[in-house]
XYZ file of N, CA and C in Angstrom:
738
model
N 103.910 159.675 105.223
C 105.152 159.338 105.933
C 105.126 157.862 106.314
N 106.242 157.146 106.109
C 106.288 155.718 106.352
C 106.342 155.416 107.842
N 106.123 154.115 108.168
C 106.198 153.698 109.569
C 107.600 153.909 110.124
N 108.609 153.680 109.269
C 109.999 153.873 109.715
C 110.256 155.321 110.091
N 109.696 156.243 109.298
C 109.904 157.659 109.573
C 109.189 158.098 110.838
N 107.971 157.588 111.056
C 107.237 157.986 112.252
C 107.911 157.467 113.510
N 108.740 156.427 113.380
C 109.459 155.905 114.540
C 110.596 156.819 114.955
N 111.019 157.726 114.053
C 112.091 158.657 114.356
C 111.492 159.873 115.068
N 111.935 160.189 116.291
C 111.385 161.369 116.978
C 111.567 162.622 116.130
N 110.609 163.544 116.233
C 110.648 164.753 115.411
C 111.964 165.511 115.588
N 112.471 165.554 116.803
C 113.700 166.295 117.062
C 114.920 165.641 116.418
N 114.800 164.352 116.071
C 115.933 163.624 115.498
C 115.901 163.575 113.974
N 114.845 164.083 113.349
C 114.713 163.918 111.905
C 115.805 164.641 111.128
N 116.227 165.788 111.601
C 117.290 166.510 110.907
C 118.592 165.692 110.931
N 118.838 165.001 112.038
C 120.021 164.143 112.122
C 119.855 162.899 111.255
N 118.625 162.420 111.137
C 118.314 161.270 110.287
C 118.673 161.595 108.833
N 118.351 162.807 108.392
C 118.661 163.243 107.024
C 120.163 163.372 106.836
N 120.841 163.997 107.799
C 122.280 164.188 107.702
C 123.005 162.837 107.687
N 122.542 161.886 108.483
C 123.155 160.557 108.509
C 122.975 159.847 107.174
N 121.813 160.020 106.541
C 121.571 159.402 105.235
C 122.534 159.952 104.192
N 122.762 161.254 104.206
C 123.715 161.872 103.279
C 125.139 161.377 103.554
N 125.490 161.269 104.813
C 126.846 160.848 105.177
C 127.115 159.415 104.750
N 126.114 158.535 104.897
C 126.318 157.132 104.544
C 126.539 156.939 103.056
N 125.864 157.729 102.224
C 125.956 157.535 100.774
C 127.278 158.039 100.204
N 127.830 159.093 100.777
C 129.102 159.611 100.295
C 129.029 160.249 98.929
N 127.867 160.739 98.535
C 127.688 161.402 97.231
C 126.471 162.299 97.315
N 126.347 163.184 96.314
C 125.176 164.059 96.272
C 123.929 163.237 95.968
N 122.811 163.635 96.570
C 121.572 162.867 96.414
C 120.412 163.787 96.060
N 119.501 163.272 95.240
C 118.281 163.989 94.907
C 117.255 163.805 96.022
N 116.252 164.674 96.026
C 115.228 164.607 97.074
C 114.524 163.256 97.062
N 114.246 162.748 95.872
C 113.578 161.451 95.791
C 114.372 160.340 96.457
N 115.686 160.357 96.267
C 116.541 159.361 96.899
C 116.523 159.510 98.417
N 116.578 160.769 98.867
C 116.561 160.997 100.309
C 115.225 160.586 100.931
N 114.152 160.797 100.202
C 112.843 160.346 100.693
C 112.842 158.828 100.869
N 113.424 158.123 99.889
C 113.471 156.661 99.967
C 114.357 156.201 101.125
N 115.457 156.912 101.346
C 116.385 156.536 102.397
C 115.834 156.805 103.792
N 115.140 157.927 103.937
C 114.694 158.344 105.266
C 113.251 157.990 105.570
N 112.436 157.791 104.532
C 111.020 157.551 104.739
C 110.231 158.799 105.077
N 110.869 159.979 104.974
C 110.186 161.230 105.311
C 109.355 161.736 104.132
N 108.270 162.408 104.447
C 107.465 163.053 103.412
C 108.258 164.207 102.797
N 107.921 164.554 101.555
C 108.675 165.587 100.838
C 108.709 166.901 101.615
N 107.555 167.337 102.135
C 107.508 168.618 102.845
C 108.365 168.579 104.106
N 108.307 167.455 104.824
C 109.128 167.304 106.038
C 110.607 167.302 105.689
N 110.953 166.593 104.621
C 112.342 166.515 104.199
C 112.891 167.886 103.813
N 112.100 168.659 103.076
C 112.550 169.995 102.677
C 112.801 170.884 103.906
N 111.976 170.741 104.938
C 112.186 171.540 106.152
C 113.517 171.176 106.809
N 113.829 169.885 106.869
C 115.087 169.463 107.482
C 116.280 169.912 106.641
N 116.168 169.820 105.316
C 117.255 170.251 104.433
C 117.501 171.754 104.558
N 116.425 172.524 104.723
C 116.573 173.974 104.868
C 117.340 174.310 106.138
N 117.046 173.592 107.222
C 117.783 173.832 108.480
C 119.250 173.478 108.323
N 119.525 172.360 107.664
C 120.908 171.926 107.480
C 121.678 172.883 106.569
N 121.015 173.401 105.533
C 121.668 174.375 104.644
C 121.976 175.661 105.397
N 121.047 176.087 106.244
C 121.227 177.323 106.993
C 122.474 177.254 107.879
N 122.737 176.095 108.438
C 123.871 175.923 109.335
C 125.137 175.448 108.620
N 125.080 175.256 107.330
C 126.264 174.877 106.568
C 126.590 173.402 106.572
N 125.648 172.577 107.023
C 125.901 171.139 107.033
C 125.535 170.483 105.707
N 124.799 171.180 104.870
C 124.377 170.649 103.573
C 124.533 171.720 102.509
N 124.975 171.311 101.328
C 125.017 172.170 100.152
C 124.042 171.631 99.107
N 123.442 172.538 98.329
C 122.528 172.131 97.251
C 123.011 172.717 95.937
N 123.063 171.872 94.900
C 123.449 172.333 93.573
C 122.689 171.516 92.536
N 121.939 172.215 91.719
C 121.195 171.543 90.657
C 120.201 170.523 91.164
N 119.629 170.771 92.324
C 118.640 169.838 92.873
C 119.239 168.657 93.601
N 120.556 168.630 93.744
C 121.228 167.551 94.469
C 121.791 168.096 95.782
N 121.734 167.279 96.827
C 122.171 167.688 98.161
C 123.367 166.843 98.590
N 124.344 167.510 99.218
C 125.562 166.841 99.678
C 126.015 167.473 100.987
N 126.845 166.761 101.778
C 127.368 167.360 103.011
C 128.114 168.660 102.722
N 127.916 169.659 103.584
C 128.498 170.979 103.389
C 129.775 171.205 104.167
N 130.273 172.448 104.183
C 131.567 172.752 104.799
C 131.622 172.486 106.297
N 130.508 172.641 107.008
C 130.540 172.348 108.438
C 130.788 170.862 108.685
N 130.344 170.015 107.759
C 130.604 168.580 107.883
C 132.095 168.313 107.788
N 132.787 169.051 106.905
C 134.231 168.899 106.775
C 134.941 169.336 108.059
N 134.443 170.403 108.674
C 135.052 170.855 109.922
C 134.876 169.808 111.023
N 133.709 169.184 111.048
C 133.490 168.110 112.013
C 134.453 166.957 111.774
N 134.631 166.597 110.498
C 135.530 165.491 110.163
C 136.965 165.817 110.563
N 137.392 167.068 110.300
C 138.752 167.468 110.667
C 138.932 167.418 112.177
N 137.947 167.887 112.905
C 138.014 167.838 114.361
C 138.046 166.416 114.881
N 137.289 165.531 114.217
C 137.282 164.128 114.620
C 138.659 163.507 114.410
N 139.288 163.793 113.263
C 140.622 163.257 112.989
C 141.620 163.678 114.058
N 141.525 164.924 114.510
C 142.466 165.434 115.495
C 142.220 164.834 116.881
N 140.952 164.574 117.175
C 140.588 164.190 118.535
C 140.479 162.683 118.754
N 140.429 161.904 117.678
C 140.139 160.491 117.838
C 141.342 159.727 118.384
N 141.227 159.306 119.616
C 142.288 158.516 120.247
C 142.434 157.178 119.543
N 141.305 156.597 119.133
C 141.331 155.305 118.453
C 142.128 155.387 117.160
N 141.879 156.408 116.349
C 142.591 156.546 115.081
C 144.073 156.818 115.301
N 144.380 157.636 116.283
C 145.787 157.941 116.570
C 146.542 156.698 117.024
N 145.879 155.860 117.829
C 146.527 154.642 118.308
C 146.668 153.614 117.200
N 145.664 153.536 116.326
C 145.635 152.478 115.317
C 146.485 152.776 114.095
N 146.593 154.030 113.699
C 147.203 154.366 112.408
C 148.616 153.797 112.201
N 149.560 154.000 113.125
C 150.918 153.478 112.868
C 150.962 151.960 112.772
N 150.137 151.275 113.550
C 150.130 149.814 113.511
C 149.387 149.300 112.285
N 148.419 150.047 111.801
C 147.785 149.704 110.534
C 148.785 149.827 109.384
N 149.589 150.887 109.427
C 150.613 151.072 108.399
C 151.628 149.937 108.435
N 151.993 149.518 109.637
C 152.946 148.418 109.780
C 152.359 147.115 109.240
N 151.090 146.846 109.565
C 150.436 145.632 109.081
C 150.309 145.649 107.558
N 149.958 146.793 107.005
C 149.846 146.903 105.544
C 151.196 146.656 104.875
N 152.278 147.149 105.484
C 153.611 146.950 104.917
C 154.030 145.483 105.012
N 153.713 144.830 106.143
C 154.080 143.428 106.325
C 153.301 142.512 105.396
N 152.015 142.772 105.260
C 151.136 141.885 104.490
C 151.042 142.260 103.017
N 151.408 143.513 102.719
C 151.258 144.064 101.364
C 149.790 144.103 100.939
N 148.902 144.219 101.931
C 147.469 144.294 101.651
C 146.865 145.502 102.358
N 145.618 145.826 102.020
C 144.942 146.984 102.590
C 144.410 146.671 103.985
N 144.426 147.680 104.831
C 143.986 147.525 106.219
C 143.033 148.661 106.573
N 141.878 148.314 107.145
C 140.884 149.319 107.504
C 140.547 149.294 108.984
N 140.086 150.434 109.474
C 139.602 150.586 110.852
C 138.131 150.937 110.770
N 137.267 150.121 111.371
C 135.828 150.316 111.266
C 135.179 150.279 112.640
N 134.060 150.996 112.758
C 133.286 151.028 113.998
C 131.814 150.815 113.670
N 131.042 150.465 114.680
C 129.598 150.278 114.513
C 128.863 151.563 114.871
N 128.036 152.052 113.938
C 127.250 153.263 114.165
C 125.852 153.053 113.592
N 124.849 153.089 114.444
C 123.456 152.998 114.007
C 123.199 151.830 113.064
N 123.697 150.664 113.434
C 123.440 149.474 112.637
C 124.275 149.346 111.390
N 125.318 150.164 111.254
C 126.199 150.111 110.100
C 127.655 149.981 110.543
N 128.460 149.365 109.684
C 129.910 149.364 109.853
C 130.445 150.553 109.074
N 131.087 151.492 109.776
C 131.577 152.726 109.174
C 133.103 152.720 109.172
N 133.702 153.011 108.022
C 135.156 153.030 107.895
C 135.705 154.363 108.388
N 136.527 154.322 109.437
C 137.154 155.528 109.969
C 138.475 155.839 109.275
N 139.215 154.798 108.932
C 140.538 155.014 108.358
C 140.898 153.826 107.479
N 141.798 154.055 106.512
C 142.205 153.012 105.577
C 143.650 153.238 105.163
N 144.440 152.178 105.216
C 145.796 152.181 104.667
C 145.784 151.219 103.492
N 146.040 151.729 102.305
C 145.887 150.914 101.107
C 147.150 150.135 100.769
N 146.941 148.987 100.128
C 148.029 148.160 99.641
C 148.805 148.898 98.557
N 150.084 148.546 98.417
C 150.901 149.142 97.364
C 150.714 148.439 96.022
N 150.003 147.310 96.016
C 149.757 146.595 94.765
C 148.823 147.394 93.864
N 149.010 147.263 92.557
C 148.088 147.925 91.629
C 146.710 147.287 91.710
N 146.645 145.978 91.940
C 145.374 145.289 92.188
C 145.209 145.199 93.694
N 144.290 145.968 94.218
C 144.116 145.997 95.662
C 142.658 146.188 96.021
N 142.364 145.866 97.255
C 141.017 146.048 97.784
C 141.022 147.278 98.678
N 139.940 148.024 98.648
C 139.887 149.253 99.432
C 138.458 149.503 99.892
N 138.354 150.323 100.918
C 137.059 150.673 101.497
C 137.171 152.132 101.895
N 136.533 153.026 101.165
C 136.733 154.461 101.356
C 136.377 154.912 102.769
N 137.161 155.849 103.289
C 136.831 156.461 104.576
C 135.439 157.069 104.509
N 134.651 156.808 105.558
C 133.298 157.313 105.608
C 132.268 156.385 105.004
N 132.703 155.425 104.205
C 131.756 154.481 103.606
C 131.170 153.587 104.688
N 129.928 153.192 104.518
C 129.302 152.318 105.501
C 128.514 151.222 104.812
N 128.386 150.098 105.491
C 127.562 148.992 105.026
C 126.752 148.492 106.213
N 125.561 147.960 105.986
C 124.772 147.422 107.098
C 125.497 146.277 107.797
N 125.203 146.115 109.076
C 125.807 145.029 109.854
C 125.099 143.722 109.526
N 125.383 143.204 108.310
C 124.708 141.987 107.864
C 125.660 140.940 107.317
N 126.662 141.360 106.547
C 127.545 140.404 105.885
C 128.935 140.991 105.758
N 129.918 140.113 105.602
C 131.297 140.546 105.482
C 132.004 140.478 106.818
N 133.318 140.314 106.763
C 134.100 140.126 107.987
C 133.939 141.276 108.963
N 134.054 142.515 108.477
C 133.988 143.675 109.380
C 132.638 143.767 110.064
N 131.562 143.681 109.274
C 130.218 143.819 109.825
C 129.913 142.710 110.824
N 130.269 141.485 110.489
C 129.956 140.368 111.373
C 130.809 140.379 112.634
N 132.062 140.827 112.517
C 132.909 140.924 113.709
C 132.363 141.985 114.667
N 131.961 143.123 114.110
C 131.352 144.168 114.940
C 130.069 143.652 115.592
N 129.229 143.010 114.798
C 127.946 142.516 115.302
C 128.153 141.474 116.393
N 129.115 140.584 116.198
C 129.349 139.509 117.166
C 129.826 140.025 118.514
N 130.477 141.186 118.511
C 131.059 141.703 119.757
C 130.303 142.890 120.344
N 129.130 143.209 119.797
C 128.282 144.232 120.396
C 127.663 143.699 121.687
N 127.261 144.597 122.600
C 126.505 144.141 123.765
C 125.286 143.333 123.331
N 124.960 142.296 124.087
C 123.921 141.344 123.680
C 122.587 142.015 123.340
N 122.145 142.967 124.154
C 120.852 143.606 123.911
C 120.868 144.398 122.606
N 121.972 145.083 122.349
C 122.087 145.867 121.111
C 122.134 144.947 119.892
N 122.872 143.849 120.026
C 122.950 142.892 118.920
C 121.580 142.286 118.623
N 120.859 141.902 119.645
C 119.540 141.300 119.442
C 118.577 142.274 118.774
N 118.627 143.528 119.191
C 117.740 144.527 118.601
C 118.025 144.687 117.101
N 119.308 144.703 116.729
C 119.671 144.838 115.312
C 119.269 143.601 114.523
N 119.461 142.430 115.097
C 119.099 141.193 114.405
C 117.595 141.086 114.217
N 116.849 141.553 115.205
C 115.391 141.488 115.102
C 114.840 142.392 114.011
N 115.623 143.400 113.605
C 115.197 144.296 112.535
C 115.416 143.694 111.150
N 116.239 142.655 111.072
C 116.560 142.061 109.778
C 115.430 141.151 109.314
N 115.110 141.270 108.040
C 114.008 140.500 107.453
C 114.541 139.156 106.957
N 114.760 138.222 107.884
C 115.247 136.900 107.521
C 114.396 135.844 108.206
N 114.305 134.659 107.577
C 113.487 133.598 108.153
C 114.194 132.953 109.342
N 113.472 132.085 110.029
C 113.994 131.518 111.277
C 115.242 130.670 111.043
N 115.289 129.943 109.923
C 116.460 129.102 109.642
C 117.695 129.959 109.400
N 117.540 131.050 108.623
C 118.664 131.945 108.358
C 119.101 132.645 109.632
N 118.153 132.991 110.483
C 118.483 133.650 111.755
C 119.265 132.697 112.655
N 118.846 131.440 112.692
C 119.558 130.469 113.520
C 120.982 130.274 113.017
N 121.151 130.228 111.700
C 122.493 130.066 111.129
C 123.362 131.275 111.425
N 122.775 132.469 111.357
C 123.518 133.691 111.644
C 123.919 133.741 113.115
N 122.998 133.385 114.004
C 123.317 133.352 115.437
C 124.477 132.408 115.714
N 124.456 131.267 115.055
C 125.519 130.281 115.241
C 126.854 130.819 114.735
N 126.810 131.496 113.601
C 128.050 132.057 113.049
C 128.600 133.156 113.952
N 127.740 134.009 114.478
C 128.189 135.078 115.361
C 128.789 134.522 116.647
N 128.200 133.459 117.161
C 128.747 132.820 118.360
C 130.140 132.268 118.082
N 130.316 131.671 116.902
C 131.630 131.129 116.534
C 132.658 132.244 116.377
N 132.242 133.373 115.814
C 133.145 134.513 115.656
C 133.579 135.048 117.016
N 132.623 135.170 117.930
C 132.947 135.679 119.263
C 133.943 134.762 119.974
N 133.772 133.450 119.817
C 134.685 132.499 120.459
C 136.057 132.525 119.810
N 136.090 132.629 118.482
C 137.357 132.608 117.756
C 138.130 133.915 117.902
N 137.401 135.005 118.127
C 138.051 136.306 118.241
C 138.377 136.937 116.910
N 137.805 136.401 115.826
C 137.995 137.011 114.508
C 136.900 136.526 113.572
N 136.699 137.281 112.496
C 135.730 136.911 111.466
C 136.445 136.869 110.125
N 136.090 135.902 109.300
C 136.676 135.752 107.971
C 135.547 135.641 106.957
N 135.701 136.311 105.830
C 134.690 136.217 104.783
C 135.355 136.230 103.418
N 134.609 135.763 102.433
C 135.115 135.759 101.059
C 133.965 136.079 100.112
N 134.056 137.215 99.447
C 133.067 137.587 98.441
C 131.690 137.913 98.966
N 131.548 138.217 100.252
C 130.219 138.462 100.816
C 129.719 139.879 100.544
N 130.620 140.837 100.469
C 130.241 142.222 100.180
C 130.648 142.584 98.753
N 131.897 142.307 98.407
C 132.411 142.557 97.057
C 133.003 141.271 96.506
N 132.627 140.908 95.295
C 133.108 139.675 94.688
C 134.629 139.700 94.563
N 135.242 138.547 94.846
C 136.689 138.428 94.697
C 137.500 139.026 95.807
N 136.856 139.379 96.920
C 137.562 139.998 98.048
C 137.518 139.072 99.257
N 138.693 138.807 99.813
C 138.823 138.041 101.059
C 139.148 139.025 102.178
N 138.577 138.778 103.347
C 138.849 139.676 104.462
C 138.868 138.951 105.790
N 139.660 139.462 106.725
C 139.632 138.984 108.109
C 139.575 140.198 109.023
N 138.795 140.080 110.065
C 138.539 141.199 110.962
C 138.697 140.755 112.406
N 139.385 141.590 113.199
C 139.653 141.281 114.606
C 139.184 142.464 115.456
N 138.482 142.208 116.562
C 137.979 143.312 117.395
C 139.092 144.007 118.163
N 138.869 145.288 118.439
C 139.774 146.093 119.254
C 139.060 146.411 120.560
N 139.625 145.994 121.654
C 139.017 146.230 122.961
C 139.797 147.295 123.709
N 139.096 148.348 124.111
C 139.715 149.403 124.912
C 139.616 149.102 126.396
N 138.767 148.144 126.753
C 138.599 147.675 128.127
C 137.960 146.300 128.032
N 138.040 145.485 129.091
C 137.403 144.173 129.032
C 135.935 144.270 128.616
N 135.587 143.530 127.555
C 134.218 143.464 127.036
C 133.714 144.789 126.473
N 134.623 145.712 126.224
C 134.220 146.981 125.629
C 134.941 147.145 124.291
N 134.219 146.881 123.210
C 134.813 146.952 121.888
C 134.839 148.389 121.390
N 136.020 148.807 120.909
C 136.154 150.149 120.345
C 135.913 150.146 118.842
N 136.163 149.017 118.203
C 136.013 148.907 116.758
C 136.656 147.623 116.295
N 136.937 147.521 114.993
C 137.622 146.351 114.460
C 138.684 146.807 113.469
N 139.717 145.985 113.324
C 140.723 146.198 112.296
C 140.541 145.075 111.273
N 140.507 145.441 110.011
C 140.212 144.481 108.950
C 141.289 144.511 107.880
N 141.813 143.346 107.554
C 142.740 143.195 106.434
C 141.945 142.651 105.261
N 142.071 143.277 104.097
C 141.326 142.837 102.913
C 142.277 142.661 101.734
N 142.035 141.598 100.970
C 142.931 141.259 99.867
C 142.138 140.586 98.755
N 142.630 140.656 97.524
C 142.008 139.866 96.458
C 142.069 138.388 96.836
N 140.989 137.669 96.628
C 140.946 136.253 96.989
C 142.084 135.473 96.345
N 142.411 135.816 95.102
C 143.463 135.097 94.389
C 144.817 135.237 95.075
N 145.066 136.359 95.733
C 146.350 136.582 96.395
C 146.344 136.048 97.840
N 145.184 136.025 98.454
C 145.093 135.562 99.840
C 145.093 134.040 99.936
N 144.639 133.361 98.871
C 144.493 131.911 98.927
C 145.823 131.229 99.256
N 145.785 130.369 100.275
C 146.979 129.667 100.725
C 147.741 130.406 101.808
N 147.389 131.678 102.033
C 148.077 132.483 103.043
C 147.113 132.973 104.128
N 145.921 132.403 104.166
C 144.894 132.916 105.069
C 145.330 132.893 106.534
N 145.882 131.778 106.986
C 146.259 131.671 108.402
C 147.311 132.708 108.785
N 148.288 132.908 107.913
C 149.330 133.893 108.208
C 148.756 135.301 108.255
N 147.837 135.612 107.368
C 147.223 136.945 107.347
C 146.372 137.167 108.596
N 145.673 136.130 109.018
C 144.853 136.244 110.227
C 145.750 136.483 111.441
N 146.858 135.742 111.538
C 147.774 135.921 112.671
C 148.351 137.340 112.699
N 148.769 137.841 111.554
C 149.323 139.201 111.497
C 148.280 140.226 111.955
N 147.032 140.038 111.525
C 145.968 140.976 111.900
C 145.692 140.907 113.399
N 145.689 139.692 113.943
C 145.447 139.529 115.382
C 146.549 140.176 116.209
N 147.798 140.037 115.773
C 148.916 140.662 116.488
C 148.785 142.185 116.456
N 148.449 142.731 115.284
C 148.269 144.186 115.174
C 147.138 144.664 116.076
N 146.036 143.906 116.124
C 144.903 144.283 116.969
C 145.296 144.291 118.442
N 146.074 143.298 118.860
C 146.521 143.241 120.260
C 147.395 144.425 120.609
N 148.255 144.823 119.677
C 149.146 145.958 119.927
C 148.351 147.283 119.953
N 147.334 147.393 119.122
C 146.485 148.588 119.152
C 145.747 148.645 120.496
N 145.257 147.493 120.966
C 144.563 147.456 122.263
C 145.489 147.923 123.380
N 146.759 147.536 123.317
C 147.726 148.019 124.311
C 147.870 149.535 124.239
N 147.896 150.074 123.024
C 148.003 151.524 122.857
C 146.787 152.248 123.397
N 145.632 151.570 123.366
C 144.407 152.159 123.881
C 144.344 152.098 125.408
N 145.312 151.403 126.018
C 145.358 151.367 127.467
C 144.929 150.070 128.064
N 144.610 149.060 127.199
C 144.231 147.777 127.769
C 145.458 146.870 127.788
N 145.822 146.296 128.937
C 146.985 145.420 129.014
C 146.752 144.126 128.258
């Protein structure tokens, strides 16, 4: 068992496995799950057996995927999420105004997770599937979330990243600039040819609920960046009002 796996409390290992499956968004073989979780094969099989028993995991042909209970959780989340209910109509409005895709993302366990997406009507469009996650390392959404996390949480995540002191100093400087500007902009950092701007959503002073991100092909965004950023910022402010923050 790896050092990373031993750092996970025994009672949390079953959740560690379920989170790994959820992040990938596809069926996975045991070998892949071992690499993702750092768990020994015997330990992993025990956790998978518990998850299968409760309906959180399905197995077919040696591949494991989220099961029907996971779908019930997702349906319940959709019904109960105040953030999604507040954001959805304004995301639709922003997508219609900008003719580009708009996503709602939150920070979970060091990852930016997409809760909702309104896609552009263009045949050439940028998208980020619901449930997909990326590490909080690069891209407008990830950096905006990272910049607005509580300082102790942000430092802990940054300390886990394997980067040299010069790169860390540059990243710290960029995050400080994002926090001051109130938005993050990136181009081609996660997916080539994609431009994005991300603005935080505050449900209370200094309490970030998530971020709203507008994403567009770089070729279509070029020359219109400032207007797209302004539209996204206005939508974010209106969502914050819906969440109860004046």
